[in-house]
Amino acid sequence: MQIFNSLTRRKEELTPLEPGHFRIYVCGPTVYDLFHIGNARPFIVFDTLRRYLLWLGYQVTYVQNFTDIDDKVITRAQAEGVPFAQLAERMIGEYYRDADGLNIMRASLYPRATESIDAIIQLISRLLEKGHAYEAEDGLYFSIDSFPAYGRLSGHKLEDLVAGASERLGDTAGKRNPLDFALWKYKKEGEPFWPSPWGDGRPGWHIECSAMSLENLGETIDIHAGGVDLTFPHHENEIAQSEAATGKPFVRYWMHNGFVNIDFEKMSKSKGNFFTVRDLAARYPYSILRFFILQAHYRMPVNFSDELLDAAVTSWKRITSSVDHLAFVAAASQDQPAGTAEENGLLEAIAACRQAWQKAMDDDLNTADAIAALFDLVRAANTAASTGRVSGQALLQARDSLIELFAVLGLDPAASAEDGIPEEITRLAEERGRAKEARDFAKADALREEIQARGYKIEDTPQGFRILPS
RNA sequence: GGCACCAUAGCCAAGUGGUAAGGCAGAGGUCUGCAAAACCUCUAUUCUCCGGUUCAAAUCCGGAUGGUGCCUCCA
């Protein structure tokens, strides 16, 4: 499988350091609020990567942190008048609710910053010993001048960054370089703090992720992923801290997803142009949100609007109704002979789909192309089903492939299967069927309307009528 | 100002050297008592523009234009 590595800006063959086992770290949410669809993109995309690697037969250790102590958490907790830990705990619960809805697999481990203080302190100590960190007025800082490779990931030249930073930030008391970033912030009045060898305080944002990755996955991991906006400074800083401390490569493949835009502008909390997944889920099924995200390649920016989501609904329905219909026709086609030309055509289409699907997934997780391959199979299967010359077994084979391959994308096209049709509706439908047999179309249509009024619809097929939720 | 990324049909979106996938929307047709669903056909001689390389360019190179992002918390 090829993956675009942000570090080298090239597609590279993806191989694990330890044969058969990938170690992945994904930057998780800062738990001060519900997450929005833009935040959801990396969760969905890298969950899909994980599912694909599992499907390929790899073992995957997948770590996603919760940043549960941070300026935003503190500010929000103060505004709500609750302890920060209480807010964080609540938001972690809310995270799980939406993430589960989006069918994002639970991580192998969810380390929290506040539970990783020891590891953070140890890491800072190592940096101090090696001369990469120093004390300033308000805390401990990382000295970027002590790490010559600084800027490599983001492609920034140090002097450009420094020039920009000096203008904006001016000189911070005791900082050696305006770009030096905080490792440990000394406590301020009214803020939570933890004891450390250097005084009470709390960790900086960047050191958290380094410490949690090193502690839980080891000094060199395979994949570290997140949104493109984390490239600088967050990931750049993580590399500097981690590699300065260990002397080893921190991450082998860096992956960054593109933004979700509104009117071609980045969706973000600070711009206020965001939709939380929670709000969207009230209007669209979670599966539609996931399907929508996966219809675009993960590195491309994607625009977001109700119109596009509506189109995704229609699009997805084409898949689910096909999967649904195939089961129905297959049940009615048990005694069809196998080996017809139509059947062989379908079997070939299944093989072609699986091949095209995997080729797309192998090419830097091209889910858009992978979905296109699945649509091709939908058409072939629908056509095959309508000929009446294909065995139920072959139809189910097509259906199983659709279900299997969509499952790797975290989607279940069989989820909307017809179950729980009320007896009353079935009775009405049967009555309509008899009226239709008797060519009493007025009565048949009246009954169909009544069924529709109750939220179901009737489809007549060569194999008989079907009742579906409308 | 510095550094990146993007530009493909009415809309969304794949495609990185061999003659434009897929979805939505639209038109016509088949099937149906009528519907619905499904299927078939049609809908970009062309990929923002201008040069260049090549037998061959949406794809590579140079330039222009437009848009976005990062450089400050941000997925």
Coordinates of C-alpha atoms (C1' of nucleotides) in Angstrom, one line a residue:
Chain A
M1 CA 0.0 0.0 0.0
Q2 CA 1.2 3.5 -0.8
I3 CA 0.7 6.4 1.5
F4 CA 1.5 10.1 1.0
N5 CA 4.0 10.9 3.7
S6 CA 3.8 14.6 4.6
L7 CA 7.5 14.5 5.7
T8 CA 8.8 13.6 2.3
R9 CA 5.8 14.9 0.3
R10 CA 5.7 11.8 -1.7
K11 CA 3.7 8.6 -1.9
E12 CA 5.7 5.8 -0.2
E13 CA 5.2 2.1 0.3
L14 CA 3.7 1.7 3.7
T15 CA 5.4 -1.0 5.8
P16 CA 5.4 -1.4 9.6
L17 CA 8.6 -1.3 11.6
E18 CA 7.6 -4.5 13.3
P19 CA 6.5 -7.0 10.7
G20 CA 2.7 -7.4 10.7
H21 CA 2.0 -4.7 13.3
F22 CA 1.3 -1.1 12.8
R23 CA 1.5 1.5 15.6
I24 CA -0.6 4.6 15.0
Y25 CA -1.1 7.7 16.9
V26 CA -3.9 10.1 16.0
C27 CA -4.2 13.5 17.7
G28 CA -7.4 13.5 19.5
P29 CA -9.8 16.1 20.6
T30 CA -9.4 18.8 23.2
V31 CA -12.4 18.0 25.3
Y32 CA -14.0 21.4 26.0
D33 CA -16.9 21.1 23.6
L34 CA -18.8 18.9 21.2
F35 CA -16.7 18.2 18.1
H36 CA -17.8 19.4 14.6
I37 CA -17.8 17.7 11.3
G38 CA -14.3 19.2 10.5
N39 CA -12.9 17.6 13.6
A40 CA -14.7 14.4 12.7
R41 CA -12.8 14.1 9.4
P42 CA -9.5 12.8 10.8
F43 CA -11.4 10.5 13.1
I44 CA -13.3 9.0 10.2
V45 CA -10.4 8.9 7.8
F46 CA -7.9 7.4 10.0
D47 CA -10.4 4.9 11.4
T48 CA -10.9 3.8 7.8
L49 CA -7.1 3.4 7.4
R50 CA -7.1 1.3 10.5
R51 CA -10.0 -0.9 9.3
Y52 CA -8.2 -1.3 6.0
L53 CA -5.0 -2.4 7.6
L54 CA -6.9 -4.8 9.8
W55 CA -8.7 -6.1 6.7
L56 CA -5.3 -6.7 5.1
G57 CA -4.4 -8.8 8.0
Y58 CA -2.2 -6.5 10.1
Q59 CA -2.3 -6.0 13.8
V60 CA -2.9 -2.4 14.6
T61 CA -2.3 -0.6 17.9
Y62 CA -4.2 2.6 17.6
V63 CA -3.8 5.4 20.2
Q64 CA -5.8 8.5 20.3
N65 CA -5.3 11.0 23.1
F66 CA -7.7 13.2 24.9
T67 CA -6.3 16.7 25.7
D68 CA -8.1 17.3 28.9
I69 CA -6.1 20.1 30.3
D70 CA -5.5 23.2 28.2
D71 CA -6.4 26.9 28.0
K72 CA -9.7 26.2 26.4
V73 CA -10.7 23.6 28.9
I74 CA -9.9 25.9 31.7
T75 CA -11.6 28.9 30.2
R76 CA -14.8 26.9 29.4
A77 CA -14.9 25.3 32.8
Q78 CA -14.6 28.7 34.5
A79 CA -17.3 30.1 32.3
E80 CA -19.6 27.2 33.3
G81 CA -18.5 27.4 36.9
V82 CA -17.5 23.7 37.1
P83 CA -14.2 22.0 37.9
F84 CA -12.2 21.5 34.6
A85 CA -12.0 17.8 35.2
Q86 CA -15.8 17.6 35.4
L87 CA -16.1 19.4 32.0
A88 CA -13.5 17.1 30.5
E89 CA -15.1 14.0 31.7
R90 CA -18.5 15.1 30.4
M91 CA -17.1 16.0 27.0
I92 CA -15.2 12.7 26.7
G93 CA -18.6 11.0 27.2
E94 CA -20.1 13.2 24.5
Y95 CA -17.1 12.4 22.2
Y96 CA -17.8 8.7 22.6
R97 CA -21.5 9.2 21.8
D98 CA -20.8 10.9 18.4
A99 CA -17.8 8.7 17.6
D100 CA -19.7 5.6 18.2
G101 CA -22.5 7.0 16.0
L102 CA -20.0 7.6 13.3
N103 CA -18.9 3.9 13.7
I104 CA -15.4 4.9 14.7
M105 CA -13.7 1.9 16.3
R106 CA -12.7 2.4 19.9
A107 CA -9.0 3.1 20.1
S108 CA -6.7 0.5 21.6
L109 CA -5.9 3.2 24.2
Y110 CA -7.1 6.7 25.0
P111 CA -4.4 8.3 27.1
R112 CA -5.2 11.6 28.8
A113 CA -2.9 14.4 29.4
T114 CA -3.8 14.6 33.1
E115 CA -3.0 10.9 33.5
S116 CA 0.3 11.2 31.7
I117 CA 1.9 13.9 33.9
D118 CA 4.7 11.6 35.1
A119 CA 5.7 10.7 31.5
I120 CA 5.6 14.4 30.6
I121 CA 7.8 15.4 33.5
Q122 CA 10.3 12.6 32.6
L123 CA 10.4 13.8 29.0
I124 CA 11.0 17.4 30.0
S125 CA 13.8 16.2 32.4
R126 CA 15.5 14.4 29.6
L127 CA 15.3 17.5 27.4
L128 CA 16.8 19.6 30.3
E129 CA 19.6 17.2 30.8
K130 CA 20.5 17.2 27.1
G131 CA 20.3 21.0 26.9
H132 CA 17.3 21.3 24.7
A133 CA 15.1 22.9 27.4
Y134 CA 15.6 25.9 29.7
E135 CA 13.7 27.9 32.2
A136 CA 12.2 31.3 31.5
E137 CA 10.1 33.5 33.7
D138 CA 6.8 31.8 33.3
G139 CA 7.9 28.2 32.7
L140 CA 10.1 25.8 30.9
Y141 CA 10.7 26.1 27.1
F142 CA 12.1 24.1 24.3
S143 CA 15.0 25.6 22.6
I144 CA 14.4 25.2 18.9
D145 CA 18.0 26.5 18.1
S146 CA 19.2 23.3 19.8
F147 CA 17.4 21.2 17.1
P148 CA 18.8 21.9 13.7
A149 CA 16.1 19.9 11.8
Y150 CA 13.4 22.2 13.1
G151 CA 11.1 23.2 10.3
R152 CA 11.6 20.1 8.2
L153 CA 8.1 18.8 8.4
S154 CA 6.3 22.0 7.7
G155 CA 8.9 23.2 5.1
H156 CA 9.4 26.5 6.9
K157 CA 12.7 28.2 7.0
L158 CA 13.7 29.1 10.5
E159 CA 14.6 32.6 9.7
D160 CA 11.2 33.2 8.0
L161 CA 9.5 31.9 11.0
V162 CA 11.6 33.9 13.4
A163 CA 11.0 37.1 11.4
G164 CA 7.3 36.6 11.5
A165 CA 7.3 35.6 15.2
S166 CA 9.3 38.6 16.3
E167 CA 6.9 41.0 14.8
R168 CA 3.9 39.3 16.3
L169 CA 5.0 38.1 19.7
G170 CA 7.8 40.4 20.6
D171 CA 10.3 39.2 23.2
T172 CA 8.9 37.0 25.9
A173 CA 10.6 37.3 29.2
G174 CA 13.6 35.0 29.2
K175 CA 12.8 33.3 25.9
R176 CA 15.9 32.6 23.9
N177 CA 14.1 32.5 20.6
P178 CA 10.6 33.9 20.0
L179 CA 9.6 30.5 18.5
D180 CA 10.6 28.5 21.6
F181 CA 7.5 26.9 22.9
A182 CA 6.3 26.1 26.4
L183 CA 6.9 22.6 27.8
W184 CA 5.8 23.4 31.3
K185 CA 3.7 26.4 32.3
Y186 CA 4.1 27.6 35.9
K187 CA 0.8 27.8 37.8
K188 CA -1.4 30.8 37.6
E189 CA -3.9 31.9 40.1
G190 CA -7.1 29.9 39.8
E191 CA -5.8 27.3 37.4
P192 CA -5.2 23.7 38.0
F193 CA -1.7 22.5 38.6
W194 CA 0.5 19.5 39.2
P195 CA 3.8 19.4 41.2
S196 CA 7.0 19.1 39.3
P197 CA 10.7 19.3 40.1
W198 CA 10.7 22.9 38.8
G199 CA 7.5 24.0 40.5
D200 CA 3.8 23.7 40.3
G201 CA 2.3 24.0 36.9
R202 CA 0.8 22.3 33.9
P203 CA 2.1 20.8 30.7
G204 CA 2.3 22.6 27.4
W205 CA 0.1 21.3 24.6
H206 CA 2.9 19.9 22.4
I207 CA 4.7 17.9 25.0
E208 CA 1.6 16.0 25.9
C209 CA 1.3 14.3 22.6
S210 CA 5.0 13.5 22.5
A211 CA 4.9 12.0 25.9
M212 CA 1.8 10.0 25.3
S213 CA 3.1 8.7 22.0
L214 CA 6.5 7.7 23.4
E215 CA 5.0 6.2 26.5
N216 CA 2.3 4.1 24.8
L217 CA 3.8 3.3 21.5
G218 CA 7.5 3.5 21.8
E219 CA 10.3 5.8 20.6
T220 CA 9.6 5.2 16.9
I221 CA 6.1 4.7 15.7
D222 CA 4.8 4.0 12.2
I223 CA 2.1 6.6 11.6
H224 CA 1.2 9.9 13.3
A225 CA -1.9 11.5 11.9
G226 CA -4.0 14.6 12.2
G227 CA -5.4 17.6 10.4
V228 CA -3.2 19.7 8.1
D229 CA -3.4 22.6 10.5
L230 CA -1.5 20.6 13.1
T231 CA 1.5 20.3 10.8
F232 CA 2.9 23.5 12.2
P233 CA 3.6 24.1 14.9
H234 CA 2.1 21.1 16.7
H235 CA 3.7 18.2 14.8
E236 CA 6.9 20.1 14.1
N237 CA 7.2 20.7 17.8
E238 CA 6.5 17.1 18.6
I239 CA 9.2 15.9 16.3
A240 CA 11.7 18.4 17.9
Q241 CA 10.9 17.3 21.4
S242 CA 10.8 13.6 20.8
E243 CA 13.8 13.3 18.6
A244 CA 15.9 15.7 20.8
A245 CA 15.1 13.4 23.8
T246 CA 15.5 10.0 22.2
G247 CA 17.9 10.6 19.4
K248 CA 15.7 8.4 17.2
P249 CA 13.2 9.1 14.5
F250 CA 9.9 9.8 16.1
V251 CA 7.5 8.9 13.3
R252 CA 8.0 7.0 10.0
Y253 CA 4.9 8.3 8.2
W254 CA 3.1 11.6 8.8
M255 CA -0.4 11.8 7.5
H256 CA -2.5 14.9 7.3
N257 CA -6.1 15.3 6.2
G258 CA -7.6 18.3 4.4
F259 CA -10.2 20.6 5.8
V260 CA -13.9 20.6 5.7
N261 CA -14.9 24.0 4.3
I262 CA -18.0 26.1 4.5
D263 CA -18.4 28.3 1.4
F264 CA -14.8 27.5 0.6
E265 CA -13.5 28.6 4.0
K266 CA -12.1 26.5 6.7
M267 CA -14.7 25.4 9.2
S268 CA -13.5 26.3 12.7
K269 CA -14.6 27.1 16.1
S270 CA -13.0 30.5 16.1
K271 CA -14.7 31.5 12.8
G272 CA -18.0 30.3 14.2
N273 CA -18.9 28.7 10.9
F274 CA -19.1 25.1 12.2
F275 CA -21.7 22.4 12.5
T276 CA -21.3 20.0 15.3
V277 CA -21.8 16.3 14.5
R278 CA -24.4 16.3 17.3
D279 CA -26.5 18.9 15.5
L280 CA -26.1 17.3 12.1
A281 CA -27.0 13.9 13.5
A282 CA -30.4 15.3 14.4
R283 CA -31.0 15.9 10.7
Y284 CA -29.0 13.2 8.9
P285 CA -28.1 9.7 9.9
Y286 CA -24.5 9.4 11.2
S287 CA -23.8 7.0 8.4
I288 CA -24.5 9.7 5.8
L289 CA -22.0 12.0 7.5
R290 CA -19.4 9.2 7.3
F291 CA -20.3 8.4 3.7
F292 CA -20.1 12.0 2.7
I293 CA -16.6 12.4 4.2
L294 CA -15.3 9.3 2.5
Q295 CA -16.6 10.3 -0.9
A296 CA -13.7 12.7 -1.2
H297 CA -10.0 11.8 -1.0
Y298 CA -8.8 12.6 2.5
R299 CA -6.1 15.1 1.5
M300 CA -8.5 17.2 -0.6
P301 CA -10.4 20.0 0.9
V302 CA -14.1 19.2 0.9
N303 CA -17.0 21.7 0.9
F304 CA -19.9 21.2 3.2
S305 CA -23.5 22.1 2.8
D306 CA -27.0 20.6 3.3
E307 CA -27.3 20.3 -0.5
L308 CA -24.2 18.1 -0.6
L309 CA -25.5 16.1 2.3
D310 CA -28.9 15.6 0.6
A311 CA -27.1 14.3 -2.5
A312 CA -25.2 11.9 -0.3
V313 CA -28.5 10.7 1.1
T314 CA -29.8 9.8 -2.4
S315 CA -26.5 8.4 -3.3
W316 CA -26.3 6.1 -0.3
K317 CA -29.9 5.0 -0.8
R318 CA -28.9 3.6 -4.2
I319 CA -26.5 1.3 -2.3
T320 CA -28.8 0.3 0.5
S321 CA -31.8 -0.4 -1.7
S322 CA -29.7 -2.5 -4.0
V323 CA -28.3 -4.6 -1.1
D324 CA -31.8 -4.9 0.2
H325 CA -33.2 -5.9 -3.1
L326 CA -30.5 -8.5 -3.8
A327 CA -31.5 -10.4 -0.6
F328 CA -35.1 -10.3 -1.7
V329 CA -34.5 -11.5 -5.2
A330 CA -32.0 -14.1 -4.1
A331 CA -34.6 -15.6 -1.7
A332 CA -36.9 -15.9 -4.7
S333 CA -34.2 -17.3 -7.0
Q334 CA -33.1 -20.3 -5.0
D335 CA -33.9 -22.7 -7.8
Q336 CA -32.4 -20.8 -10.6
P337 CA -29.7 -22.8 -12.4
A338 CA -26.1 -21.6 -12.1
G339 CA -23.7 -21.2 -14.9
T340 CA -25.6 -18.9 -17.2
A341 CA -23.8 -16.2 -19.2
E342 CA -25.6 -13.6 -17.0
E343 CA -24.3 -15.3 -13.9
N344 CA -20.7 -15.5 -15.2
G345 CA -20.9 -11.8 -16.0
L346 CA -21.9 -11.0 -12.4
L347 CA -19.1 -13.2 -11.0
E348 CA -16.7 -11.3 -13.2
A349 CA -18.1 -8.0 -12.0
I350 CA -17.7 -9.0 -8.4
A351 CA -14.0 -9.9 -9.0
A352 CA -13.4 -6.7 -11.0
C353 CA -15.0 -4.7 -8.2
R354 CA -12.9 -6.3 -5.5
Q355 CA -9.8 -5.7 -7.5
A356 CA -10.6 -2.1 -8.3
W357 CA -11.6 -1.4 -4.7
Q358 CA -8.4 -2.7 -3.3
K359 CA -6.3 -0.9 -5.9
A360 CA -8.0 2.3 -4.9
M361 CA -7.5 1.7 -1.2
D362 CA -3.9 0.8 -1.8
D363 CA -3.4 4.1 -3.5
D364 CA -3.1 6.4 -0.5
L365 CA -6.5 5.4 0.8
N366 CA -8.5 6.6 -2.2
T367 CA -11.9 6.0 -0.7
A368 CA -13.6 8.0 -3.5
D369 CA -12.3 5.7 -6.1
A370 CA -13.1 2.7 -3.9
I371 CA -16.7 3.8 -3.6
A372 CA -16.9 4.2 -7.4
A373 CA -15.9 0.6 -7.8
L374 CA -18.6 -0.4 -5.4
F375 CA -21.2 1.6 -7.4
D376 CA -20.1 -0.3 -10.5
L377 CA -20.9 -3.6 -8.7
V378 CA -24.3 -2.2 -7.6
R379 CA -25.2 -1.6 -11.2
A380 CA -24.0 -5.0 -12.3
A381 CA -25.8 -6.7 -9.5
N382 CA -29.0 -4.8 -10.1
T383 CA -28.9 -5.8 -13.8
A384 CA -28.2 -9.4 -13.0
A385 CA -31.0 -9.5 -10.5
S386 CA -33.5 -8.2 -13.1
T387 CA -32.6 -10.9 -15.7
G388 CA -34.0 -13.7 -13.6
R389 CA -31.2 -15.9 -14.9
V390 CA -28.8 -15.7 -12.0
S391 CA -28.8 -18.0 -9.1
G392 CA -29.6 -16.7 -5.6
Q393 CA -26.2 -17.8 -4.5
A394 CA -24.4 -15.5 -7.0
L395 CA -26.6 -12.6 -6.1
L396 CA -25.8 -13.1 -2.4
Q397 CA -22.2 -13.3 -3.3
A398 CA -22.4 -9.8 -4.8
R399 CA -24.3 -8.6 -1.8
D400 CA -21.8 -10.1 0.6
S401 CA -19.0 -8.3 -1.2
L402 CA -20.8 -5.0 -1.0
I403 CA -21.4 -5.5 2.7
E404 CA -17.8 -6.7 3.4
L405 CA -16.1 -3.9 1.5
F406 CA -18.4 -1.2 2.8
A407 CA -17.7 -2.5 6.3
V408 CA -14.0 -1.7 5.8
L409 CA -15.2 1.9 5.2
G410 CA -17.1 1.7 8.4
L411 CA -20.4 1.6 6.6
D412 CA -23.2 -0.9 6.7
P413 CA -25.5 -0.9 3.7
A414 CA -27.6 -3.7 5.1
A415 CA -28.5 -1.7 8.2
S416 CA -31.7 -0.3 6.8
A417 CA -33.0 -3.8 6.0
E418 CA -36.7 -4.2 6.2
D419 CA -37.6 -5.6 9.6
G420 CA -40.3 -4.8 12.0
I421 CA -42.9 -4.2 9.3
P422 CA -46.1 -4.1 11.4
E423 CA -48.5 -6.9 10.8
E424 CA -51.2 -4.4 10.0
I425 CA -49.1 -3.1 7.1
T426 CA -48.4 -6.6 5.8
R427 CA -52.1 -7.3 6.0
L428 CA -53.0 -4.2 4.0
A429 CA -50.3 -5.0 1.4
E430 CA -51.6 -8.6 1.0
E431 CA -55.1 -7.2 0.5
R432 CA -53.8 -4.8 -2.1
G433 CA -52.1 -7.7 -3.8
R434 CA -55.4 -9.6 -4.0
A435 CA -57.2 -6.5 -5.3
K436 CA -54.6 -6.1 -7.9
E437 CA -54.9 -9.8 -8.9
A438 CA -58.6 -9.2 -9.3
R439 CA -57.8 -6.1 -11.4
D440 CA -59.6 -3.9 -8.9
F441 CA -57.1 -1.1 -9.4
A442 CA -59.1 1.5 -7.7
K443 CA -59.1 -0.5 -4.5
A444 CA -55.5 -1.5 -4.9
D445 CA -54.4 2.1 -5.3
A446 CA -56.5 3.2 -2.3
L447 CA -54.8 0.6 -0.2
R448 CA -51.4 1.6 -1.5
E449 CA -52.1 5.2 -0.5
E450 CA -53.2 4.1 2.9
I451 CA -49.9 2.1 3.4
Q452 CA -48.0 5.2 2.2
A453 CA -49.8 7.3 4.7
R454 CA -48.6 5.0 7.4
G455 CA -44.9 5.5 6.4
Y456 CA -44.4 2.5 4.1
K457 CA -44.2 2.0 0.4
I458 CA -45.0 -0.9 -1.9
E459 CA -42.7 -2.1 -4.7
D460 CA -44.0 -4.6 -7.2
T461 CA -41.3 -6.9 -8.5
P462 CA -41.3 -10.0 -10.8
Q463 CA -41.0 -11.9 -7.5
G464 CA -44.0 -10.3 -5.9
F465 CA -44.6 -7.2 -3.9
R466 CA -42.2 -5.8 -1.3
I467 CA -42.9 -3.5 1.7
L468 CA -40.3 -0.9 2.5
P469 CA -40.1 2.0 5.0
S470 CA -40.6 5.1 2.9
Chain B
rG1 C1' 5.7 39.4 3.2
rG2 C1' 7.4 33.9 3.6
rC3 C1' 5.9 28.7 2.7
rA4 C1' 2.4 25.3 0.9
rC5 C1' -2.0 23.4 -1.4
rC6 C1' -6.0 23.7 -5.0
rA7 C1' -8.6 24.9 -10.0
rU8 C1' -12.0 18.7 -14.1
rA9 C1' -19.8 19.0 -16.6
rG10 C1' -25.5 22.4 -13.7
rC11 C1' -23.5 20.4 -8.6
rC12 C1' -20.1 17.0 -6.0
rA13 C1' -15.8 14.2 -7.3
rA14 C1' -11.8 10.3 -9.2
rG15 C1' -8.1 10.3 -12.6
rU16 C1' -0.2 12.3 -12.4
rG17 C1' 2.1 10.7 -19.9
rG18 C1' -1.7 6.9 -24.0
rU19 C1' -6.8 9.7 -25.7
rA20 C1' -12.1 12.1 -19.5
rA21 C1' -14.4 6.9 -13.5
rG22 C1' -18.4 7.3 -10.1
rG23 C1' -22.5 9.9 -7.7
rC24 C1' -26.4 13.8 -7.5
rA25 C1' -29.5 16.7 -10.7
rG26 C1' -31.7 16.8 -15.9
rA27 C1' -33.8 14.6 -20.9
rG28 C1' -35.6 10.4 -23.6
rG29 C1' -36.8 5.2 -23.4
rU30 C1' -37.8 -0.1 -21.3
rC31 C1' -40.5 -2.6 -17.5
rU32 C1' -45.4 -1.6 -14.8
rG33 C1' -52.8 -1.6 -14.9
rC34 C1' -50.7 3.1 -12.9
rA35 C1' -46.7 3.9 -9.7
rA36 C1' -42.2 2.8 -7.2
rA37 C1' -37.5 0.6 -7.8
rA38 C1' -34.3 -0.9 -11.4
rC39 C1' -32.2 -1.0 -16.3
rC40 C1' -30.8 1.3 -21.2
rU41 C1' -29.4 5.8 -24.0
rC42 C1' -28.1 10.9 -23.9
rU43 C1' -25.8 15.2 -21.0
rA44 C1' -17.2 17.9 -20.6
rU45 C1' -14.1 16.8 -28.6
rU46 C1' -12.4 18.5 -23.2
rC47 C1' -9.9 19.3 -17.9
rU48 C1' -8.9 28.2 -15.4
rC49 C1' -5.6 30.7 -19.1
rC50 C1' -0.8 31.3 -22.0
rG51 C1' 3.6 29.2 -23.6
rG52 C1' 7.1 24.8 -23.6
rU53 C1' 8.7 19.4 -23.6
rU54 C1' 6.8 14.8 -26.1
rC55 C1' 4.7 10.6 -31.4
rA56 C1' 1.2 11.5 -27.3
rA57 C1' -0.3 16.2 -21.8
rA58 C1' -6.1 17.1 -17.4
rU59 C1' -1.5 14.6 -16.1
rC60 C1' 5.5 16.9 -16.9
rC61 C1' 8.1 22.1 -17.1
rG62 C1' 7.7 27.6 -17.0
rG63 C1' 4.5 31.7 -16.5
rA64 C1' -0.3 34.2 -15.5
rU65 C1' -5.1 34.4 -13.1
rG66 C1' -8.4 33.0 -9.3
rG67 C1' -9.2 30.5 -4.5
rU68 C1' -7.7 28.4 0.1
rG69 C1' -4.5 27.1 4.1
rC70 C1' -0.3 27.6 7.4
rC71 C1' 3.2 31.1 9.5
rU72 C1' -1.0 32.6 16.5
rC73 C1' -5.2 28.3 19.5
rC74 C1' -7.3 25.2 15.6
rA75 C1' -8.8 18.5 12.7

